[in-house]
């Protein structure tokens, strides 16, 4: 039997910190879905995709060479082999990621 634990809450409420701690303590993988949206946002900007065009964003998501490192002690996000931290945490991404995530 496998389990999936989801933690939801507002921005800045500590979801990532709690999730990583729980995953580490239980020996589970840690998947930061917020980082996935941020990586897609970064990719769209790199590709010149209009973030307001939902079909274009969806198409870009299908070409995104994403690799999520799920080790809770050292999580990471790679696109096309390149580590994206801290680029996906920059204000320019934070300001527009909601356009991709909705």
Short mmCIF file of C-alpha atoms in Angstrom, two decimals:
data_model
loop_
_atom_site.label_atom_id
_atom_site.label_comp_id
_atom_site.label_asym_id
_atom_site.label_seq_id
_atom_site.Cartn_x
_atom_site.Cartn_y
_atom_site.Cartn_z
CA UNK A 1 0.00 0.00 0.00
CA UNK A 2 1.26 3.47 -0.85
CA UNK A 3 0.24 6.80 0.60
CA UNK A 4 0.06 10.32 -0.75
CA UNK A 5 0.03 13.17 1.72
CA UNK A 6 -1.04 16.58 0.45
CA UNK A 7 -0.59 19.76 2.45
CA UNK A 8 -2.53 22.82 1.38
CA UNK A 9 -2.52 26.38 2.62
CA UNK A 10 -1.89 30.00 1.71
CA UNK A 11 1.38 31.31 0.37
CA UNK A 12 4.05 31.68 3.04
CA UNK A 13 2.29 29.47 5.58
CA UNK A 14 5.09 26.89 5.87
CA UNK A 15 3.70 24.15 3.62
CA UNK A 16 7.08 23.32 2.10
CA UNK A 17 8.88 23.23 5.44
CA UNK A 18 6.27 20.97 7.01
CA UNK A 19 6.08 18.75 3.91
CA UNK A 20 9.83 18.26 3.77
CA UNK A 21 9.99 17.45 7.49
CA UNK A 22 7.14 14.94 7.25
CA UNK A 23 8.62 13.29 4.15
CA UNK A 24 12.04 13.04 5.78
CA UNK A 25 10.65 11.62 9.01
CA UNK A 26 8.48 9.03 7.25
CA UNK A 27 11.04 8.19 4.55
CA UNK A 28 8.75 9.42 1.78
CA UNK A 29 9.57 11.26 -1.42
CA UNK A 30 8.96 15.02 -1.37
CA UNK A 31 7.37 16.66 -4.39
CA UNK A 32 7.11 20.44 -4.43
CA UNK A 33 4.25 21.03 -6.88
CA UNK A 34 4.65 24.78 -6.46
CA UNK A 35 8.17 24.42 -7.85
CA UNK A 36 6.71 22.53 -10.80
CA UNK A 37 4.45 25.48 -11.63
CA UNK A 38 7.35 27.86 -11.17
CA UNK A 39 9.52 25.74 -13.50
CA UNK A 40 6.80 25.78 -16.15
CA UNK A 41 6.48 29.55 -15.74
CA UNK A 42 10.25 29.93 -16.16
CA UNK A 43 10.15 27.65 -19.24
CA UNK A 44 7.30 29.60 -20.82
CA UNK A 45 9.16 32.87 -20.33
CA UNK A 46 12.32 31.35 -21.82
CA UNK A 47 10.33 30.09 -24.83
CA UNK A 48 8.50 33.40 -25.30
CA UNK A 49 5.11 31.85 -24.50
CA UNK A 50 2.27 34.26 -23.75
CA UNK A 51 1.22 33.34 -20.20
CA UNK A 52 -2.31 34.62 -20.86
CA UNK A 53 -2.72 32.07 -23.68
CA UNK A 54 -3.79 28.91 -21.84
CA UNK A 55 -3.48 26.72 -24.95
CA UNK A 56 0.07 27.95 -25.54
CA UNK A 57 0.98 27.31 -21.90
CA UNK A 58 -0.50 23.81 -22.12
CA UNK A 59 1.52 23.16 -25.29
CA UNK A 60 4.68 24.44 -23.58
CA UNK A 61 4.03 22.11 -20.64
CA UNK A 62 4.13 19.13 -23.01
CA UNK A 63 7.64 20.08 -24.17
CA UNK A 64 9.03 20.92 -20.72
CA UNK A 65 12.05 18.66 -20.01
CA UNK A 66 11.39 18.64 -16.26
CA UNK A 67 13.21 16.56 -13.66
CA UNK A 68 12.04 16.82 -10.05
CA UNK A 69 14.46 15.58 -7.38
CA UNK A 70 12.23 14.19 -4.62
CA UNK A 71 14.82 13.65 -1.88
CA UNK A 72 13.42 15.61 1.08
CA UNK A 73 16.93 16.39 2.34
CA UNK A 74 18.01 17.86 -1.02
CA UNK A 75 15.04 18.53 -3.31
CA UNK A 76 15.64 20.12 -6.66
CA UNK A 77 14.17 21.20 -9.96
CA UNK A 78 15.97 20.70 -13.25
CA UNK A 79 14.92 21.73 -16.71
CA UNK A 80 16.89 20.27 -19.57
CA UNK A 81 19.55 19.20 -17.07
CA UNK A 82 20.01 22.67 -15.54
CA UNK A 83 19.25 23.30 -11.86
CA UNK A 84 16.66 26.08 -11.61
CA UNK A 85 16.99 27.01 -7.96
CA UNK A 86 17.07 29.90 -7.14
CA UNK A 87 15.90 31.23 -10.56
CA UNK A 88 12.35 29.95 -10.05
CA UNK A 89 12.15 31.81 -6.72
CA UNK A 90 12.95 35.20 -8.28
CA UNK A 91 10.31 37.95 -8.01
CA UNK A 92 9.84 37.99 -11.79
CA UNK A 93 8.58 34.38 -11.61
CA UNK A 94 6.66 34.83 -8.35
CA UNK A 95 4.70 37.74 -9.82
CA UNK A 96 3.34 35.71 -12.76
CA UNK A 97 3.26 32.06 -11.64
CA UNK A 98 -0.42 32.33 -10.75
CA UNK A 99 -1.19 32.85 -14.45
CA UNK A 100 0.25 29.40 -15.16
CA UNK A 101 -1.10 27.66 -12.06
CA UNK A 102 -4.75 28.62 -12.67
#
